[in-house]
PDB file of C-alpha atoms in Angstrom:
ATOM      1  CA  UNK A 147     -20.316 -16.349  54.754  1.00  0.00           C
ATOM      2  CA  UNK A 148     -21.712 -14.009  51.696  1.00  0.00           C
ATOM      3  CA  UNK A 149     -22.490 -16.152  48.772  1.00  0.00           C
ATOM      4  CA  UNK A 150     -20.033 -13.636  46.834  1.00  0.00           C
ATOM      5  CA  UNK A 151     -16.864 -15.445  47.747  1.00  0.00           C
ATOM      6  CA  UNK A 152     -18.164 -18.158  44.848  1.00  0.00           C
ATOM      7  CA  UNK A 153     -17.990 -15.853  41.948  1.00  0.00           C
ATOM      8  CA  UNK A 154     -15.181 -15.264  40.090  1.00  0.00           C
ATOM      9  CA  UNK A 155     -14.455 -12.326  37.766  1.00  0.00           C
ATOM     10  CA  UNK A 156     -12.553 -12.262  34.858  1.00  0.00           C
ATOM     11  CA  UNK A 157     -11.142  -9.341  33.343  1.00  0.00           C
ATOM     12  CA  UNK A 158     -12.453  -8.090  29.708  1.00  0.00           C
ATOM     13  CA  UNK A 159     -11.106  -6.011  26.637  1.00  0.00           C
ATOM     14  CA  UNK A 160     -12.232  -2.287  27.139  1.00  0.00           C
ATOM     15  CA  UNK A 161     -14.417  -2.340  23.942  1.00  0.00           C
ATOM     16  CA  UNK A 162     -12.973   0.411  22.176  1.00  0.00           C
ATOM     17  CA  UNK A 163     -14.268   0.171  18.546  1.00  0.00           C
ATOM     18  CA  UNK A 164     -11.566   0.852  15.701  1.00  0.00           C
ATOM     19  CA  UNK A 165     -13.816   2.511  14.170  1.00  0.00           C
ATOM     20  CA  UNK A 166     -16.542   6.290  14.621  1.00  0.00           C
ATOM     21  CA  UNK A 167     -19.725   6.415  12.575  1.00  0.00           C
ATOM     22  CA  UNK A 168     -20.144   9.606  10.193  1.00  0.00           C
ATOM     23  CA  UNK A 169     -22.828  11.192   8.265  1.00  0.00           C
ATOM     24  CA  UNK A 170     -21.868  10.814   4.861  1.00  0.00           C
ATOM     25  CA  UNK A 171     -22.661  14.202   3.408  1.00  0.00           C
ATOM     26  CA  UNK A 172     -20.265  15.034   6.190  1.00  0.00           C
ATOM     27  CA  UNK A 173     -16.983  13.370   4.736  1.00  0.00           C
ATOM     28  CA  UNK A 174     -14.793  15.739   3.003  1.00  0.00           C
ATOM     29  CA  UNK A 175     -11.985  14.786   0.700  1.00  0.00           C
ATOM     30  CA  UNK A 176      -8.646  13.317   2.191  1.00  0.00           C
ATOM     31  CA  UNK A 177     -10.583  12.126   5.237  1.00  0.00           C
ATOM     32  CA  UNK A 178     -10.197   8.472   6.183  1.00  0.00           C
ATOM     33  CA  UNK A 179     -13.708   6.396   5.627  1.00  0.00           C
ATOM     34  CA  UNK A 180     -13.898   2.283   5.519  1.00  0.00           C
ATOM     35  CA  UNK A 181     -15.022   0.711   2.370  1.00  0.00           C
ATOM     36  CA  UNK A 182     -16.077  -2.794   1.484  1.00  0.00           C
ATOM     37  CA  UNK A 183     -13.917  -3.011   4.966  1.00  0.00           C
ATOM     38  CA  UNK A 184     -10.482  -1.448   3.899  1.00  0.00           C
ATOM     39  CA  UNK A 185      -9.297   1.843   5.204  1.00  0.00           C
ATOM     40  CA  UNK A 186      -9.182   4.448   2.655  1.00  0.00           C
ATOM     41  CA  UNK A 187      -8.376   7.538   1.923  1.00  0.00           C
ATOM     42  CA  UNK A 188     -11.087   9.916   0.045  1.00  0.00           C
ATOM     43  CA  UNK A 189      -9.974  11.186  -2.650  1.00  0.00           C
ATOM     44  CA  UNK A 190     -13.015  12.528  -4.841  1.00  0.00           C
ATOM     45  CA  UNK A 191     -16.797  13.426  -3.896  1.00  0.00           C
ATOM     46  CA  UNK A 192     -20.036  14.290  -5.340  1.00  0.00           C
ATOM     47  CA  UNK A 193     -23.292  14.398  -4.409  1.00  0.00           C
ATOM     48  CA  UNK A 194     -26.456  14.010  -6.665  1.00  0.00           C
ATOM     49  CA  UNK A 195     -29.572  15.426  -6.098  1.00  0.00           C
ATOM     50  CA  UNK A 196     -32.450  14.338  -4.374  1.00  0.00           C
ATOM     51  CA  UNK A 197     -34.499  11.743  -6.299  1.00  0.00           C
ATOM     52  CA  UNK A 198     -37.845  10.644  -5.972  1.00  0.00           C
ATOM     53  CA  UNK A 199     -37.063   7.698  -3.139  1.00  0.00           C
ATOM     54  CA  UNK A 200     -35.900  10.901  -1.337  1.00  0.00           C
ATOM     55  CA  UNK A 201     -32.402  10.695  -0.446  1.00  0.00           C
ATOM     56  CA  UNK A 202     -29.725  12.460  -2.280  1.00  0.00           C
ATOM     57  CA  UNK A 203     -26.706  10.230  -2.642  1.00  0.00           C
ATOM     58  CA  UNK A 204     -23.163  10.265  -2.362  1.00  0.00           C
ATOM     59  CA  UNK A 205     -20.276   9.129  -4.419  1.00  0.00           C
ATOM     60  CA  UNK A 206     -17.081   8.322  -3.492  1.00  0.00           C
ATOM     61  CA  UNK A 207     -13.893   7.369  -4.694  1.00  0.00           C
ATOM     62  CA  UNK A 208     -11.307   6.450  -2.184  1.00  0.00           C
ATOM     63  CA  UNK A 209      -8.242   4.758  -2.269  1.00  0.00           C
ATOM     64  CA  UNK A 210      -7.187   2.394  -0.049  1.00  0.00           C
ATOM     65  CA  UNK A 211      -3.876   3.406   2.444  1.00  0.00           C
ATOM     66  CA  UNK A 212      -2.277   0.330   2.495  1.00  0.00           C
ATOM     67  CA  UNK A 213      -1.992  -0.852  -1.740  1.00  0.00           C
ATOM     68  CA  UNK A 214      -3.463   2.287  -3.015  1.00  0.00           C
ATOM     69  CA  UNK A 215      -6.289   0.068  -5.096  1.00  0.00           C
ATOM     70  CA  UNK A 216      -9.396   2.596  -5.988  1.00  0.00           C
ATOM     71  CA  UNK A 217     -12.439   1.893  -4.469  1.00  0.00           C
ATOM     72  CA  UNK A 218     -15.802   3.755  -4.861  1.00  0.00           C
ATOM     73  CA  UNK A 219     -18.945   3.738  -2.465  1.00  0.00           C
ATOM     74  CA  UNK A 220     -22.693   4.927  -3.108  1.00  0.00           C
ATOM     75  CA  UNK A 221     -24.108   6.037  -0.115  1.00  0.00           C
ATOM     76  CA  UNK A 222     -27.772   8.224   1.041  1.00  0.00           C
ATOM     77  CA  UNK A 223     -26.128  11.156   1.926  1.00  0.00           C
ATOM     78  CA  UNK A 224     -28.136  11.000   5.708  1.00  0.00           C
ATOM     79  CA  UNK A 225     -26.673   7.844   6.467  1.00  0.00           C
ATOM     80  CA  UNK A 226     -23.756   7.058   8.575  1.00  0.00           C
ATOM     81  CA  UNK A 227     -20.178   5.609   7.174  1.00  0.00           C
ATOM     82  CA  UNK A 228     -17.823   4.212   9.423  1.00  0.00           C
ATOM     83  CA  UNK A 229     -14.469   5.682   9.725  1.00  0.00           C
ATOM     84  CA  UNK A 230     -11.124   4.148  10.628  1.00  0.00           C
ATOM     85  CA  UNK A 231      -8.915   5.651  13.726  1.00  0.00           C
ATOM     86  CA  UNK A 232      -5.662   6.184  11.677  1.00  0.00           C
ATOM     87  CA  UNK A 233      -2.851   6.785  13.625  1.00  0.00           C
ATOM     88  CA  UNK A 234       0.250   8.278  12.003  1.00  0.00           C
ATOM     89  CA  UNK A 235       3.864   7.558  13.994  1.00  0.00           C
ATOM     90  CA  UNK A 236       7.393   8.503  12.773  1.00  0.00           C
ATOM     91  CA  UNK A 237      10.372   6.677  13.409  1.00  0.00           C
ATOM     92  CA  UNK A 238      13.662   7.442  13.076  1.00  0.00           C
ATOM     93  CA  UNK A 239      15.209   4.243  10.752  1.00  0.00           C
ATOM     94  CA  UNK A 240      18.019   2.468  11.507  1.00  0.00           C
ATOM     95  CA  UNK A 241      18.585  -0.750   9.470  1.00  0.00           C
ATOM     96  CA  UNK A 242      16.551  -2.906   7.198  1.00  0.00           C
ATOM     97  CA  UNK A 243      17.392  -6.733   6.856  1.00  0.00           C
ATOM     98  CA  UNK A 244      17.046  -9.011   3.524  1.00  0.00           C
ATOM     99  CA  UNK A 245      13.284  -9.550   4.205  1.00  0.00           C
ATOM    100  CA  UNK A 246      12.360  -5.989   4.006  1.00  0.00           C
ATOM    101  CA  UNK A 247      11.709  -5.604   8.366  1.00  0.00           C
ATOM    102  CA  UNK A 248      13.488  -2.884   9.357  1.00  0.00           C
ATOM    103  CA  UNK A 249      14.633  -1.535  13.032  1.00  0.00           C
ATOM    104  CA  UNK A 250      13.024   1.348  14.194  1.00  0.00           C
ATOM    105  CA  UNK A 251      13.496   3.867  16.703  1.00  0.00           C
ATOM    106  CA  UNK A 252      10.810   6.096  18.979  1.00  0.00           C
ATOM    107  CA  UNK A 253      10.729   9.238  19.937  1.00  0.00           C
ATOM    108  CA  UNK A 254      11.982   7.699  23.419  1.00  0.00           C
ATOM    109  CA  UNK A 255      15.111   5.342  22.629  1.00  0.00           C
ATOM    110  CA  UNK A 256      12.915   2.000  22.609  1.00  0.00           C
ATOM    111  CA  UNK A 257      13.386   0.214  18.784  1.00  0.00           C
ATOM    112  CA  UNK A 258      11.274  -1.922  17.175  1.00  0.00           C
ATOM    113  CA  UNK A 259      11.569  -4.502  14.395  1.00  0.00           C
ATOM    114  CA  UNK A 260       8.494  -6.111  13.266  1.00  0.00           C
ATOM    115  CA  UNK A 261       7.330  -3.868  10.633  1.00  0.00           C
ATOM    116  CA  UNK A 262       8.341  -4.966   7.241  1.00  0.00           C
ATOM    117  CA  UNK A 263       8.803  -2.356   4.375  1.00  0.00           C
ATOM    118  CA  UNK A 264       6.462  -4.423   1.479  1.00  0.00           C
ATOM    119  CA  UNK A 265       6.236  -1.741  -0.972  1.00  0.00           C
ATOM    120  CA  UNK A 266       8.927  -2.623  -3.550  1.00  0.00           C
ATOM    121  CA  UNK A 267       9.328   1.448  -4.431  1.00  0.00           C
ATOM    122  CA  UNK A 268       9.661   2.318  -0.292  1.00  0.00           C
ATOM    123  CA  UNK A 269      11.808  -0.472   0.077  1.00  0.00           C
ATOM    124  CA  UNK A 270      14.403   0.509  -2.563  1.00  0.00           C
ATOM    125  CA  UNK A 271      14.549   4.044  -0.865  1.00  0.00           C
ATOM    126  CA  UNK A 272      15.025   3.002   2.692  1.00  0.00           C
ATOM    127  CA  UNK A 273      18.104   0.822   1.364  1.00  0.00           C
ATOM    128  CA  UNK A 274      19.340   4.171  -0.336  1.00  0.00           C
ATOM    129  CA  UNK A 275      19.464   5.942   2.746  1.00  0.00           C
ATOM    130  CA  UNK A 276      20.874   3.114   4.525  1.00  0.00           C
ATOM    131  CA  UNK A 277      23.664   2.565   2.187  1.00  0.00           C
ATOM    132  CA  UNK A 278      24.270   6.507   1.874  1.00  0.00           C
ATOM    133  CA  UNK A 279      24.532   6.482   5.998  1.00  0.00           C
ATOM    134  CA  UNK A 280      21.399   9.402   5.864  1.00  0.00           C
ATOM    135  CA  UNK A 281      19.528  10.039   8.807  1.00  0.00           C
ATOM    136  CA  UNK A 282      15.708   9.472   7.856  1.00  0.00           C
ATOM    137  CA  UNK A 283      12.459   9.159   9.239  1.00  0.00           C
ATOM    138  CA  UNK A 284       9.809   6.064   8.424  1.00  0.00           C
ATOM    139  CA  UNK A 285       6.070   7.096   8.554  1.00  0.00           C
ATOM    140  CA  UNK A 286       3.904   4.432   9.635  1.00  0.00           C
ATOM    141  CA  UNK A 287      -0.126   4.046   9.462  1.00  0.00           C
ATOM    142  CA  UNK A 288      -1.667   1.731  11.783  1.00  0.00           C
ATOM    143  CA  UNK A 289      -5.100   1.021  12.102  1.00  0.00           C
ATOM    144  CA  UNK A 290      -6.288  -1.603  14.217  1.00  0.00           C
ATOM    145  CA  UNK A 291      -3.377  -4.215  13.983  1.00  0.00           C
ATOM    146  CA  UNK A 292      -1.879  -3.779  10.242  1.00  0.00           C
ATOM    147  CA  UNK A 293       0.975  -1.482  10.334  1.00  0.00           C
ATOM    148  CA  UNK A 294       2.767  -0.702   6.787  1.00  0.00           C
ATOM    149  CA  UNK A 295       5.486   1.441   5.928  1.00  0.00           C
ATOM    150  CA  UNK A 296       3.506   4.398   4.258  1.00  0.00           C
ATOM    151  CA  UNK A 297       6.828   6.952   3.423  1.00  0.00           C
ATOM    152  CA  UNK A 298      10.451   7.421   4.182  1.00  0.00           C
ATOM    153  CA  UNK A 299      11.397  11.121   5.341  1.00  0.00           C
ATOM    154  CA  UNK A 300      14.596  12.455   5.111  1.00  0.00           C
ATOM    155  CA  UNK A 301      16.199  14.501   8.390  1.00  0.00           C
ATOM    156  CA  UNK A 302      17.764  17.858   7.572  1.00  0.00           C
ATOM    157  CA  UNK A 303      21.382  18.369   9.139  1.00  0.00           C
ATOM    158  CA  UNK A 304      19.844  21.560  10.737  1.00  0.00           C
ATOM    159  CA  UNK A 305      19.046  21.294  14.272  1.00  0.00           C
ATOM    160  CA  UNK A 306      17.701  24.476  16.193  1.00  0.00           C
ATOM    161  CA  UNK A 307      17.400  22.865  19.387  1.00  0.00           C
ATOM    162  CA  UNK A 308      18.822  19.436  21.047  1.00  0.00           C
ATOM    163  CA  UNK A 309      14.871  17.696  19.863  1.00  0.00           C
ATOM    164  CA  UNK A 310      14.296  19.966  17.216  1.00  0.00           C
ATOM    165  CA  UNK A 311      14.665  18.560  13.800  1.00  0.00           C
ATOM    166  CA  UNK A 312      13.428  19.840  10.671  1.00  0.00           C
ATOM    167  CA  UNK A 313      11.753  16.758   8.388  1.00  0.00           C
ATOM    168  CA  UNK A 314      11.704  17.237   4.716  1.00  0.00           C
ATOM    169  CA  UNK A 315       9.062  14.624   2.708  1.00  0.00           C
ATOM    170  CA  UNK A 316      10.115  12.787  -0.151  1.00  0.00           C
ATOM    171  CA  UNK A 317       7.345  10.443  -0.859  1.00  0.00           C
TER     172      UNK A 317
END
């Protein structure tokens, strides 16, 4: 007998990191960067000049995607920033409850509803567009786990094609 047969395997995660390093003086504005461990959003840059320690540095001021709070970094411009992996999905709504979670639908007929509209301005629009009977579309941001309801989109009548629908952005 081979002295294999005793082991036993288990299986592991795949060790994907939700997150790519990134030379800061390589960041540009609107790109996504993680500060004091939020996922932001840059929204201004500017780079000073090289001092006598030698590094010029950069400053940023981001805000973050979720609550829109400003944050602002300092960072040598040769040194790496990690950056989220934002994914963007839209789904089509289709009914909020009294908590806020509303019921989703994909691209491919499969609904979800564990995503909870917590912005009190979002909120108030998705339950205008339910109440009015509108078609619209829900933009979600997910990185890593946390997925917030970023916009509501509102679905022209106008169809060119059976999948073809022309989206119109309100927020």
């Amino acid at each position: 007998m081979s002295d294999h047969e005793d082991y036993e395997f288990e299986g592991t995660q795949s060790g994907a990191s939700l997150t790519y390093p990134k030379q800061c003086s390589a960041l540009r504005k609107g790109e996504f960067v993680m500060i004091k461990g939020k996922a932001c959003k840059i929204v201004d840059m500017s780079t000073s000049k090289t001092g006598k320690h030698g590094h010029a540095k950069v400053h940023m001021v981001a805000l973050d995607i979720f609550d829109n709070k400003k944050l602002e970094d300092i960072c040598p411009s040769t040194h790496n920033m990690e950056c989220p992996i934002v994914k963007r999905t839209e789904l089509q709504l289709i009914d909020m409850d009294e908590e806020g979670f509303v019921t989703l639908m994909d691209d491919a007929g499969e609904t979800r509803d564990d995503l909870q509209a917590t912005d009190l301005e979002v909120k108030k629009e998705i339950q205008a567009k339910i109440d009015a009977e509108e078609d619209a579309l829900v933009c979600v941001l997910s990185v890593s786990i946390y997925f917030p309801i970023s916009s509501l989109f509102i679905l022209s009548t106008c169809f060119l094609s059976n999948s073809y629908v022309q989206v119109v952005r309100i927020n």
